[in-house]
Short mmCIF file of C-alpha atoms in Angstrom, two decimals:
data_model
loop_
_atom_site.label_atom_id
_atom_site.label_comp_id
_atom_site.label_asym_id
_atom_site.label_seq_id
_atom_site.Cartn_x
_atom_site.Cartn_y
_atom_site.Cartn_z
CA MET A 1 13.43 119.11 103.29
CA ARG A 2 14.29 119.52 99.62
CA SER A 3 13.60 116.58 97.37
CA ILE A 4 16.61 114.47 96.47
CA LYS A 5 15.71 114.95 92.79
CA GLU A 6 15.82 118.72 93.16
CA ASN A 7 19.42 118.52 94.13
CA VAL A 8 20.71 115.88 91.73
CA GLN A 9 21.02 115.70 87.99
CA ILE A 10 21.47 112.52 86.04
CA ASN A 11 24.22 112.09 83.50
CA GLY A 12 23.81 114.46 80.59
CA LYS A 13 22.59 111.67 78.29
CA GLY A 14 20.32 110.18 80.87
CA GLY A 15 22.56 107.16 81.44
CA ARG A 16 23.65 105.83 84.81
CA ARG A 17 27.14 104.55 85.38
CA PRO A 18 27.70 101.55 87.64
CA VAL A 19 27.47 102.35 91.28
CA THR A 20 31.19 101.74 91.87
CA ASP A 21 32.04 104.23 89.05
CA ASN A 22 29.37 106.77 89.91
CA LEU A 23 27.97 106.82 93.41
CA LEU A 24 31.25 105.79 95.12
CA HIS A 25 33.47 108.15 93.14
CA THR A 26 30.94 110.98 93.45
CA LEU A 27 30.51 110.60 97.21
CA VAL A 28 34.27 110.53 97.75
CA ASP A 29 34.76 113.48 95.46
CA ARG A 30 32.17 115.63 97.25
CA ILE A 31 33.57 114.72 100.67
CA ILE A 32 37.19 115.40 99.70
CA SER A 33 36.25 118.68 98.05
CA GLY A 34 34.42 119.81 101.17
CA GLN A 35 31.03 120.03 99.47
CA ILE A 36 29.92 117.47 102.02
CA ALA A 37 31.54 118.64 105.24
CA GLU A 38 33.09 116.57 107.97
CA GLY A 39 30.44 115.74 110.53
CA SER A 40 27.60 115.93 107.96
CA THR A 41 25.00 113.24 107.66
CA LEU A 42 24.54 111.76 104.21
CA PRO A 43 21.07 111.34 102.63
CA ASN A 44 19.43 108.18 103.90
CA GLU A 45 19.60 104.85 102.14
CA ALA A 46 16.08 105.08 100.69
CA GLU A 47 16.80 108.42 98.98
CA LEU A 48 20.09 107.30 97.50
CA LYS A 49 18.68 103.97 96.39
CA GLU A 50 15.67 105.60 94.78
CA TYR A 51 17.62 108.20 92.85
CA TYR A 52 20.30 105.92 91.48
CA GLY A 53 17.98 103.04 90.84
CA VAL A 54 20.43 100.62 92.45
CA SER A 55 19.76 97.64 94.66
CA ARG A 56 20.16 97.79 98.38
CA THR A 57 23.06 95.34 98.05
CA ALA A 58 24.91 97.57 95.57
CA LEU A 59 24.37 100.67 97.65
CA ARG A 60 25.55 98.97 100.81
CA GLU A 61 28.70 97.75 99.02
CA CYS A 62 29.46 101.37 98.23
CA MET A 63 28.90 102.41 101.82
CA GLN A 64 31.02 99.53 103.05
CA HIS A 65 33.93 100.85 101.00
CA LEU A 66 33.51 104.32 102.57
CA VAL A 67 33.38 102.81 106.04
CA ALA A 68 36.45 100.64 105.34
CA GLN A 69 38.43 103.70 104.27
CA GLY A 70 37.51 105.59 107.42
CA ILE A 71 35.51 108.19 105.54
CA VAL A 72 32.12 107.60 107.10
CA ARG A 73 30.56 105.87 110.09
CA SER A 74 27.20 104.23 109.68
CA ARG A 75 24.95 103.48 112.62
CA THR A 76 21.35 102.49 112.94
CA ARG A 77 19.10 105.51 113.64
CA ALA A 78 22.06 107.89 113.68
CA GLY A 79 22.59 107.62 109.95
CA THR A 80 25.79 107.79 107.96
CA VAL A 81 28.14 110.51 109.20
CA VAL A 82 31.29 111.84 107.52
CA LEU A 83 34.26 111.32 109.84
CA PRO A 84 37.14 113.79 110.39
CA ARG A 85 39.71 113.68 107.61
CA GLU A 86 42.39 112.50 110.08
CA GLN A 87 40.66 109.14 109.92
CA TRP A 88 40.55 108.84 106.11
CA ASN A 89 42.72 106.37 104.26
CA TYR A 90 44.55 108.63 101.83
CA LEU A 91 46.23 105.65 100.15
CA ASP A 92 42.96 104.30 98.79
CA PRO A 93 43.08 104.85 94.99
CA ILE A 94 39.65 106.51 94.90
CA VAL A 95 40.54 108.85 97.73
CA LEU A 96 43.89 109.67 96.13
CA ASP A 97 42.18 110.38 92.82
CA ALA A 98 39.83 112.88 94.48
CA MET A 99 42.68 114.45 96.54
CA MET A 100 44.55 115.19 93.33
CA ARG A 101 41.54 116.96 91.85
CA HIS A 102 41.01 119.03 94.98
CA PRO A 103 44.46 119.99 96.30
CA LYS A 104 43.03 122.62 98.67
CA ASP A 105 44.39 120.84 101.70
CA ASP A 106 48.09 121.58 101.73
CA ARG A 107 48.57 118.96 104.42
CA PHE A 108 48.12 116.20 101.85
CA TYR A 109 51.14 117.19 99.77
CA ARG A 110 53.21 118.27 102.78
CA SER A 111 52.60 114.90 104.41
CA LEU A 112 53.64 113.22 101.17
CA ILE A 113 56.94 115.13 101.26
CA ASP A 114 57.46 114.10 104.87
CA ALA A 115 56.96 110.45 104.01
CA ARG A 116 59.35 110.76 101.05
CA LEU A 117 62.03 112.29 103.26
CA VAL A 118 61.85 109.28 105.59
CA LEU A 119 61.76 106.58 102.88
CA GLU A 120 63.56 107.79 99.79
CA PRO A 121 67.00 108.62 101.25
CA ALA A 122 67.02 105.17 102.87
CA ALA A 123 65.96 103.65 99.56
CA ALA A 124 68.78 105.45 97.71
CA GLU A 125 71.27 104.26 100.29
CA ALA A 126 70.10 100.67 99.93
CA ALA A 127 70.12 100.95 96.16
CA ALA A 128 73.77 102.02 96.26
CA GLN A 129 74.49 98.87 98.29
CA ASN A 130 72.21 96.36 96.63
CA ALA A 131 71.27 97.40 93.06
CA SER A 132 72.08 95.08 90.23
CA THR A 133 73.62 96.37 86.99
CA ARG A 134 70.23 96.12 85.28
CA GLU A 135 68.52 98.09 88.08
CA ILE A 136 71.12 100.84 87.84
CA MET A 137 70.53 100.94 84.09
CA ALA A 138 66.81 101.41 84.74
CA ILE A 139 67.59 104.44 86.93
CA ALA A 140 69.92 105.82 84.30
CA GLU A 141 67.35 105.33 81.55
CA ALA A 142 64.76 107.27 83.53
CA PHE A 143 67.30 110.04 84.09
CA ASP A 144 68.04 110.13 80.32
CA GLU A 145 64.29 110.48 79.66
CA MET A 146 64.21 113.44 82.01
CA ALA A 147 67.11 115.02 80.13
CA SER A 148 65.33 114.40 76.81
CA ALA A 149 62.20 116.15 78.06
CA HIS A 150 64.06 119.54 77.74
CA SER A 151 61.51 121.19 80.04
CA LEU A 152 60.08 120.84 83.52
CA TYR A 153 56.65 121.83 82.31
CA THR A 154 55.93 118.76 80.17
CA ASP A 155 54.20 115.62 81.27
CA ALA A 156 57.10 113.70 79.76
CA TRP A 157 59.38 115.18 82.46
CA SER A 158 56.96 114.34 85.32
CA GLN A 159 56.47 110.79 84.05
CA ALA A 160 60.21 110.28 83.72
CA ASP A 161 60.75 111.78 87.16
CA LEU A 162 58.33 109.26 88.61
CA ARG A 163 60.15 106.41 86.83
CA PHE A 164 63.45 107.66 88.23
CA HIS A 165 62.23 107.54 91.82
CA ALA A 166 60.39 104.26 91.29
CA ALA A 167 63.52 102.68 89.80
CA ILE A 168 65.60 103.69 92.83
CA ILE A 169 62.99 102.32 95.25
CA ASN A 170 62.82 99.10 93.22
CA ALA A 171 66.63 98.83 93.31
CA SER A 172 66.61 99.14 97.09
CA GLY A 173 65.39 95.57 97.38
CA ASN A 174 63.08 96.57 100.25
CA TRP A 175 59.55 95.28 99.64
CA VAL A 176 58.04 97.85 102.04
CA PHE A 177 59.51 100.68 99.97
CA LYS A 178 58.20 99.01 96.82
CA GLN A 179 54.72 98.89 98.30
CA PHE A 180 55.00 102.59 99.08
CA ILE A 181 55.66 103.61 95.49
CA THR A 182 52.94 101.29 94.22
CA ALA A 183 50.39 102.74 96.65
CA ILE A 184 51.13 106.41 96.12
CA GLY A 185 52.49 106.47 92.55
CA ALA A 186 49.59 108.56 91.25
CA ALA A 187 49.85 111.05 94.11
CA LEU A 188 53.60 111.26 93.64
CA LEU A 189 53.10 112.03 89.96
CA ALA A 190 50.65 114.79 90.87
CA SER A 191 53.11 116.26 93.34
CA PHE A 192 55.86 116.29 90.69
CA ARG A 193 53.56 118.16 88.35
CA ILE A 194 53.12 120.81 91.06
CA THR A 195 56.70 121.12 92.29
CA ASN A 196 58.24 121.05 88.83
CA ARG A 197 56.39 124.28 88.01
CA ALA A 198 58.29 125.98 90.83
CA SER A 199 61.76 124.56 89.98
CA GLN A 200 64.39 127.05 89.05
CA SER A 201 65.58 125.44 85.82
CA HIS A 202 65.73 122.25 83.84
CA GLU A 203 69.53 122.12 84.26
CA GLN A 204 69.44 122.56 88.01
CA ALA A 205 66.78 119.93 88.36
CA LEU A 206 68.89 117.53 86.32
CA ASP A 207 71.95 118.25 88.50
CA VAL A 208 70.29 117.20 91.75
CA HIS A 209 68.94 114.00 90.12
CA ARG A 210 72.31 113.28 88.57
CA ALA A 211 73.99 113.48 91.95
CA VAL A 212 71.77 110.71 93.22
CA LEU A 213 72.36 108.58 90.15
CA ASP A 214 76.14 109.06 90.27
CA ALA A 215 76.29 108.13 93.97
CA ILE A 216 74.37 104.92 93.33
CA ARG A 217 76.59 104.09 90.36
CA MET A 218 79.68 104.61 92.52
CA ARG A 219 78.19 102.45 95.28
CA ASP A 220 78.58 105.37 97.69
CA ALA A 221 75.72 104.67 100.08
CA LYS A 222 76.27 107.71 102.29
CA LYS A 223 76.42 110.13 99.39
CA ALA A 224 73.36 108.50 97.82
CA ARG A 225 71.39 109.12 101.04
CA LEU A 226 72.58 112.71 101.37
CA SER A 227 71.91 113.46 97.69
CA MET A 228 68.37 112.11 97.92
CA GLU A 229 67.79 114.13 101.09
CA ALA A 230 68.87 117.25 99.23
CA LEU A 231 66.57 116.38 96.29
CA VAL A 232 63.50 115.82 98.51
CA ASN A 233 64.21 118.87 100.63
CA GLY A 234 64.44 120.86 97.44
CA ALA A 235 61.01 119.49 96.47
CA ARG A 236 59.70 120.68 99.85
CA VAL A 237 60.82 124.27 99.07
CA GLU A 238 59.33 124.08 95.57
CA LEU A 239 56.05 122.73 96.93
CA ALA A 240 55.75 125.60 99.41
CA ALA A 241 56.43 128.04 96.64
CA ALA A 242 53.94 126.42 94.26
CA LEU A 243 51.15 126.20 96.79
CA GLY A 244 51.86 129.70 98.04
CA ASP A 245 51.58 131.09 94.51
CA GLY A 246 48.45 129.13 93.78
CA LYS A 247 50.28 126.99 91.23
CA GLY A 248 49.15 123.83 92.95
CA ASN A 249 45.64 124.10 91.54
CA VAL A 250 44.70 121.48 88.97
CA PRO A 251 41.50 121.26 86.92
CA ILE A 252 38.66 119.58 88.77
CA ILE A 253 37.05 116.79 86.81
CA PRO A 254 33.24 117.31 86.79
CA VAL A 255 31.22 114.60 88.55
CA ASN A 256 27.51 114.07 88.89
CA PRO A 257 26.32 115.99 91.95
CA LEU A 258 24.66 114.27 94.86
CA PRO A 259 21.93 115.60 97.14
CA ASP A 260 23.11 118.13 99.69
CA ALA A 261 24.36 116.51 102.85
CA THR A 262 21.74 118.45 104.79
CA ALA A 263 18.89 117.11 102.67
CA VAL A 264 17.97 114.32 105.01
CA SER A 265 14.89 113.40 106.94
CA GLU A 266 14.67 114.72 110.45
#
């Protein structure tokens, strides 16, 4: 067995971040990236506690979070095992953060599109029926910001795009829809940054968004639903193109490495 300290390096300046900002984020990052494979057993508690210099209580709080999010299962004698990704809670902010840095699993973004196709057309339809004048103005303002971006390749466009969709969901008056955008806002922004790279043109992208806005303004619920369906289905095509061309890759933020998952006592 290799020593835990042979496999781990401390922060460049020798400092140690709080366990919730270091160990938890690093463990999640390594699991999501595949460096620690599903079914692997993590280093034991004594090794992790010794290296990080944290209390047993702090370390167990970290593990409790991983267990709560369905990432690991911890049992006496059997150790802490990484569960299949089908059991992970992708809506956990820390998990989402790691997923956006490691978009190797196309299923994450494809599942996001599937969820959008269920919720957003319904939200647009409800917005056409229920939105107040102020809420429609918020949608229009986000659209104007998209137009002012002049390019799909700027973060200003992606941020405005997110505000556009969030404003429509907010205008729906449905609290479940609102929880959806709150939970996956960061992931949605990441997906926009990917799909926008594969969009045909700034003008065409504006046209499909304008169709949704105009339908909501006209209180045409059916057209609002159909226009949003067309918009999200277009995003599905763009996503497939972006991921197929390798444009979905984003820079991976370096994190402090942990001991190899196989470096455990027998």
